Coordinates of C-alpha atoms in Angstrom, one line a residue:
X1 CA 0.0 0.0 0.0
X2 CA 1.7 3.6 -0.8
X3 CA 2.1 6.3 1.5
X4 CA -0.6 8.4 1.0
X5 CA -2.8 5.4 1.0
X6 CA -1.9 4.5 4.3
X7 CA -2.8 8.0 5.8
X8 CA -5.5 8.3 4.2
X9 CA -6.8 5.2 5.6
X10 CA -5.5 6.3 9.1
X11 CA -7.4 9.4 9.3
X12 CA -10.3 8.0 7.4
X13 CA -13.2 9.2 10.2
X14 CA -11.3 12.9 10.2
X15 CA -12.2 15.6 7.9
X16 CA -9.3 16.2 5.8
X17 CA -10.9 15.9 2.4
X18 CA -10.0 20.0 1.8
X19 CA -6.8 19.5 2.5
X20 CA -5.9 15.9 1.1
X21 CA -4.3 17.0 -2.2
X22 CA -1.8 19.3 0.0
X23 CA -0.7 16.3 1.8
X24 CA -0.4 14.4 -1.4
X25 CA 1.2 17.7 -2.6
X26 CA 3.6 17.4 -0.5
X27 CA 4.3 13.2 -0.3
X28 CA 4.6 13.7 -4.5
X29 CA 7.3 16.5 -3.8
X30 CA 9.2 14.4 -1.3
X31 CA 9.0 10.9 -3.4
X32 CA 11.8 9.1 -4.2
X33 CA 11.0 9.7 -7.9
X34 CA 10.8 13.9 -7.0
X35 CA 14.6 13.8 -5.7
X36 CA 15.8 11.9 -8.7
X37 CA 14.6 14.4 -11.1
X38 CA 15.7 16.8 -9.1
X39 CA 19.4 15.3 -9.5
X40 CA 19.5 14.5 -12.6
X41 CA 18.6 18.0 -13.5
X42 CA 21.6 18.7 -11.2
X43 CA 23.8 16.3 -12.6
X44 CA 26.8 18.7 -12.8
X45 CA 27.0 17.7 -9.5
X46 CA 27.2 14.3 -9.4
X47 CA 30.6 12.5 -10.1
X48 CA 30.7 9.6 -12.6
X49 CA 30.0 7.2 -9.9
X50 CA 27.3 8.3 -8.6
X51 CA 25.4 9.2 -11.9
X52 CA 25.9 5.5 -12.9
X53 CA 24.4 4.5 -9.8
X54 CA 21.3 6.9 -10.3
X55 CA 20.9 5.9 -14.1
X56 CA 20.9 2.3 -13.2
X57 CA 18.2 2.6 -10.4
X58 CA 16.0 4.3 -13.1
X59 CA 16.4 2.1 -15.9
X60 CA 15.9 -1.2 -13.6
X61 CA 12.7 1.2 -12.5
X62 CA 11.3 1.5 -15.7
X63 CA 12.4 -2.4 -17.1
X64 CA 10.1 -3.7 -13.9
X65 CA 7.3 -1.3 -14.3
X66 CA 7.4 -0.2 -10.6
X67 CA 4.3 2.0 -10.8
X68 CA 5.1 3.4 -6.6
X69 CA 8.0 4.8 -7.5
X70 CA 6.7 6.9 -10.9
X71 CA 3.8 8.2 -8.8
X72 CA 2.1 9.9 -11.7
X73 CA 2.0 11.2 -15.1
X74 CA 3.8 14.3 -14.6
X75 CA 6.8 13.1 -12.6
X76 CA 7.3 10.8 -15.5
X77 CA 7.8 13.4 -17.8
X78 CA 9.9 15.1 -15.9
X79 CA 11.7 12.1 -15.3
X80 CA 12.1 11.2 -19.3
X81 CA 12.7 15.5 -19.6
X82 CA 16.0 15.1 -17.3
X83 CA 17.4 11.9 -19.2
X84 CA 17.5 13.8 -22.2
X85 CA 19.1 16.8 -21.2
X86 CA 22.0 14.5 -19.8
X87 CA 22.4 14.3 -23.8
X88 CA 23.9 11.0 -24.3
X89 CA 21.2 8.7 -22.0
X90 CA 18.6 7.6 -24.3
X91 CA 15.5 6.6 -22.1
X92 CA 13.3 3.8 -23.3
X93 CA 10.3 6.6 -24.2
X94 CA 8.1 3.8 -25.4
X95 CA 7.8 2.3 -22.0
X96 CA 8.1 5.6 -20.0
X97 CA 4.7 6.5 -22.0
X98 CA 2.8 3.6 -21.2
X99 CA 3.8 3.6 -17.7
X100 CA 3.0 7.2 -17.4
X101 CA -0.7 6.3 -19.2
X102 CA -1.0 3.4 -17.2
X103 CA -0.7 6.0 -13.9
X104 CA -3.5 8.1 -15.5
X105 CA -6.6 7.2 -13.7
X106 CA -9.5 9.2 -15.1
X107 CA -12.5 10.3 -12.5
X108 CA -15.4 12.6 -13.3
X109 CA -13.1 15.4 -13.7
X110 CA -11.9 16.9 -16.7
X111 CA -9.4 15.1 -18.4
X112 CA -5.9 15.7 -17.4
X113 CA -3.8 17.6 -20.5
X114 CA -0.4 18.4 -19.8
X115 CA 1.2 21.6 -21.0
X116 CA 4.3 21.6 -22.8
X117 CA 5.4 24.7 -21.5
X118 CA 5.9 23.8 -18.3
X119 CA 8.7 21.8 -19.3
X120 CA 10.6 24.8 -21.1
X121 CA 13.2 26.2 -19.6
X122 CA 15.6 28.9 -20.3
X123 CA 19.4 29.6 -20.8
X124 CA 22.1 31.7 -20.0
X125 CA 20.6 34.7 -21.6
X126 CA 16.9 34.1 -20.5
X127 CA 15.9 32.8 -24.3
X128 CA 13.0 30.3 -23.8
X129 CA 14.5 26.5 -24.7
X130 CA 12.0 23.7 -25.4
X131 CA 12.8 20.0 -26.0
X132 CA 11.5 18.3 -28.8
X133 CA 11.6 14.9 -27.6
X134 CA 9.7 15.9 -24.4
X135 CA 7.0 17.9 -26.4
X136 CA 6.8 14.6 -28.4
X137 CA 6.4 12.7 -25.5
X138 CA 3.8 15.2 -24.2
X139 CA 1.0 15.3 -27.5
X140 CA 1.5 11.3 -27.6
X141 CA 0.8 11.1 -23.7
X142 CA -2.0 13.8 -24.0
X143 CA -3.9 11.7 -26.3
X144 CA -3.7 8.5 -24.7
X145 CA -5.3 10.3 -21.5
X146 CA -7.9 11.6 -23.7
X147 CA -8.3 7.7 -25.4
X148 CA -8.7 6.6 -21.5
X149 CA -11.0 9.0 -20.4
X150 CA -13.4 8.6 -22.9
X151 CA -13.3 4.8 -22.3
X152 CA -13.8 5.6 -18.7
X153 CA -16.8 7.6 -19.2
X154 CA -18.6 5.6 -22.1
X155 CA -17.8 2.3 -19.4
X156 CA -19.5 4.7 -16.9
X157 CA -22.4 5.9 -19.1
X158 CA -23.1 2.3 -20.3
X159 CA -23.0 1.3 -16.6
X160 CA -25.4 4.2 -15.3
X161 CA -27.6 2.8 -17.7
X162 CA -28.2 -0.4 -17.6
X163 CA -28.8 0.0 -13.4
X164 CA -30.9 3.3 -14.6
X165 CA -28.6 5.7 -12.3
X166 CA -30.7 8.9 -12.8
X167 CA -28.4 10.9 -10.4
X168 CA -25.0 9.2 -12.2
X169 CA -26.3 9.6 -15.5
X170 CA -26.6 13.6 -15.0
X171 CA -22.9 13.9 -13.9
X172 CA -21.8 11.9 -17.0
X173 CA -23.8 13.0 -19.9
X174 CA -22.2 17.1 -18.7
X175 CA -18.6 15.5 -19.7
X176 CA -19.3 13.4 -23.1
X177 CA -21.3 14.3 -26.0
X178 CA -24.4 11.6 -27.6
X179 CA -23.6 9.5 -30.4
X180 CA -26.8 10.2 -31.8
X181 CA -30.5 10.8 -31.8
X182 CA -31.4 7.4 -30.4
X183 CA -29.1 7.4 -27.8
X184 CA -30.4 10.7 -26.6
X185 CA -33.7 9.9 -26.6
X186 CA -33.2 6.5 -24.7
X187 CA -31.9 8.8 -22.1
X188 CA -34.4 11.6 -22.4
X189 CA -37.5 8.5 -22.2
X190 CA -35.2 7.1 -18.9
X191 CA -35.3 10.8 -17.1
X192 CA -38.8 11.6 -18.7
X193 CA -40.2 8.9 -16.5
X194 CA -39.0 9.9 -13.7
X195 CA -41.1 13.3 -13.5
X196 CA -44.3 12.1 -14.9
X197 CA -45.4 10.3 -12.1
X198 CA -44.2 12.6 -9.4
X199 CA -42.7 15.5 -10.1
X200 CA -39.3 16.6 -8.1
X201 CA -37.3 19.6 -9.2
X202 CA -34.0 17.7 -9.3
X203 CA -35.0 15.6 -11.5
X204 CA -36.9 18.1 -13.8
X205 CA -33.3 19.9 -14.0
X206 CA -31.8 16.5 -15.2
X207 CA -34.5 16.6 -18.0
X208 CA -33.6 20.5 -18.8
X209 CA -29.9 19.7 -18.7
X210 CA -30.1 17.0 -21.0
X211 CA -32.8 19.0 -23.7
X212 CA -30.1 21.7 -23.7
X213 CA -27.1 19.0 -23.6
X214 CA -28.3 17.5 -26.7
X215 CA -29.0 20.4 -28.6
X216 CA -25.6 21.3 -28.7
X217 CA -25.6 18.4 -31.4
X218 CA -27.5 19.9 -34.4
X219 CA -28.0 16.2 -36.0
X220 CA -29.5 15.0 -33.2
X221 CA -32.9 17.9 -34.2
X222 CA -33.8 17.9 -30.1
X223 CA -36.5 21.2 -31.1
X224 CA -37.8 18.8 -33.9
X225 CA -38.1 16.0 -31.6
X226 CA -39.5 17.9 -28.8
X227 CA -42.0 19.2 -31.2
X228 CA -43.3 15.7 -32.5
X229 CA -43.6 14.7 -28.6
X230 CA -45.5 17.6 -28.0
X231 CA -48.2 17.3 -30.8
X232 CA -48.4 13.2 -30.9
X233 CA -48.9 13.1 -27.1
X234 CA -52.3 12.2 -25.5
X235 CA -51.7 13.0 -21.7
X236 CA -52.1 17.0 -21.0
X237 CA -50.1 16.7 -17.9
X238 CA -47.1 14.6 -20.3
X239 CA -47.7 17.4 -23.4
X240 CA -47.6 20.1 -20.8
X241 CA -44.0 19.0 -19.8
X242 CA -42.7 18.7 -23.2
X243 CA -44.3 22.3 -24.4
X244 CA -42.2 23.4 -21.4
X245 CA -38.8 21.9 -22.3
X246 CA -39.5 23.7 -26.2
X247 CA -39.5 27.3 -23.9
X248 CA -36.9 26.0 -21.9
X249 CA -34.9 25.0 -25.2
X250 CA -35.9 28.3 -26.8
X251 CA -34.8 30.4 -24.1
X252 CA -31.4 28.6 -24.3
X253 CA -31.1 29.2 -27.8
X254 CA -31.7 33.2 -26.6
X255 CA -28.9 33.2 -24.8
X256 CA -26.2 31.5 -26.9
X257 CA -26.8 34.3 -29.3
X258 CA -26.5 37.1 -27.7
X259 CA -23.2 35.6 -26.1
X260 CA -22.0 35.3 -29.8
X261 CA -23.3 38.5 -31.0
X262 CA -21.4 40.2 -27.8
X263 CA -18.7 38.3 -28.5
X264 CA -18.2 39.8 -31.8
X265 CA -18.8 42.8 -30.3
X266 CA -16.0 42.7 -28.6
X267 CA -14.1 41.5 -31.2
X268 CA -14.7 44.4 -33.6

């Protein structure tokens, strides 16, 4: 079990969640992985000995996959970022990139990109220097995070849905877009249920969200679909719902144009 693990687990009746990522903050910073980096970046003062003992750690490291001592995505950059700038080490970057991916484990969050900048540096005369190799490294590992979030969150969707999750199913569909119409009415049937028989606000929000969720996908024709509801159906109290997601759907469309007309506004 890692560090952080353990505390966690130690002060798991406390109240710490506010302050949780500090701690893990801080256990990243003083890893075993941290202090590496930190030397190799310093390796002007290491003597010949004692870089070959430091490279070797690492590569035996990164042949045995220890996924404790990479901690997480980042560090392995930094890590594979270093090793280059010794100039003459040439790091296996095909396995630090699927060890770094592997370490990526996507929540309901947004994705995590990394910036390339952050890795740039600068010389004697303060002139910005970038590595190519780690910028590589960066857009390859970037879109394998993306590949494994959206696999998280279409595994989650699929999930919510089968056990009809109402509450889960909200939180998802606000972080992936529909594949198409029948999808989103599968789910817009699913939440529509949910109000006819007894109406709740929270769950007439989830129905709102999702009208104006799936009209940001023009193929889909939510207004168009909303309007066949409307006129086909044969309960008032069902039509009355739908007439009032068209309004809310309308009023939605309101405001996304005048955010684009003042945003060329301001543009001019």
């Amino acid at each position: 079990m890692m560090m952080h693990e353990t505390i966690k687990l130690i002060l798991q009746y406390e109240d710490y969640s506010s302050k949780i990522h500090i701690l893990n903050d801080y256990l990243i910073h003083k890893s075993e992985i941290a202090k590496d980096v930190h030397r190799l970046y310093s390796a002007y003062k290491l003597n010949e000995s004692e870089l070959e003992k430091i490279l070797s750690k690492i590569h035996k490291k990164i042949d045995s996959r220890n996924m404790e001592y990479f901690k997480e995505p980042n560090l392995v950059v930094s890590l594979f970022d270093a090793l280059i700038n010794l100039g003459n080490v040439c790091p296996n970057g095909k396995k630090l990139l699927d060890i770094a991916t592997e370490l990526y484990e996507p929540t309901y969050d947004e994705v995590l990109k990394l910036r390339a900048e952050d890795w740039d540096t600068f010389d004697g005369i303060h002139e910005i220097q970038s590595n190519h190799d780690t910028r590589v490294l960066i857009e390859k590992l970037n879109s394998n995070m993306l590949d494994k979030y959206e696999g998280f969150l279409n595994d989650e969707y699929n999930a919510a849905l089968a056990d009809k999750k109402i509450d889960s199913l909200h939180q998802i569909i606000q972080l992936r877009s529909f594949s198409g119409a029948e999808e989103f009415k599968q789910v817009f049937d699913l939440f529509l249920n949910e109000t006819v028989a007894f109406f709740e606000e929270t769950k007439w929000g989830y129905l709102c969200s999702l009208v104006i969720k799936g009209s940001e996908n023009q193929e889909i024709g939510v207004y168009k679909f909303l309007m066949e509801r409307a006129n086909s159906e044969i309960a008032l109290a069902t039509k009355l719902k739908y007439k009032q997601l068209i309004e809310v759907l309308q009023e939605e469309d309101y405001f996304r144009s005048e955010a684009e007309y003042s945003s060329e506004e301001e543009s001019l």
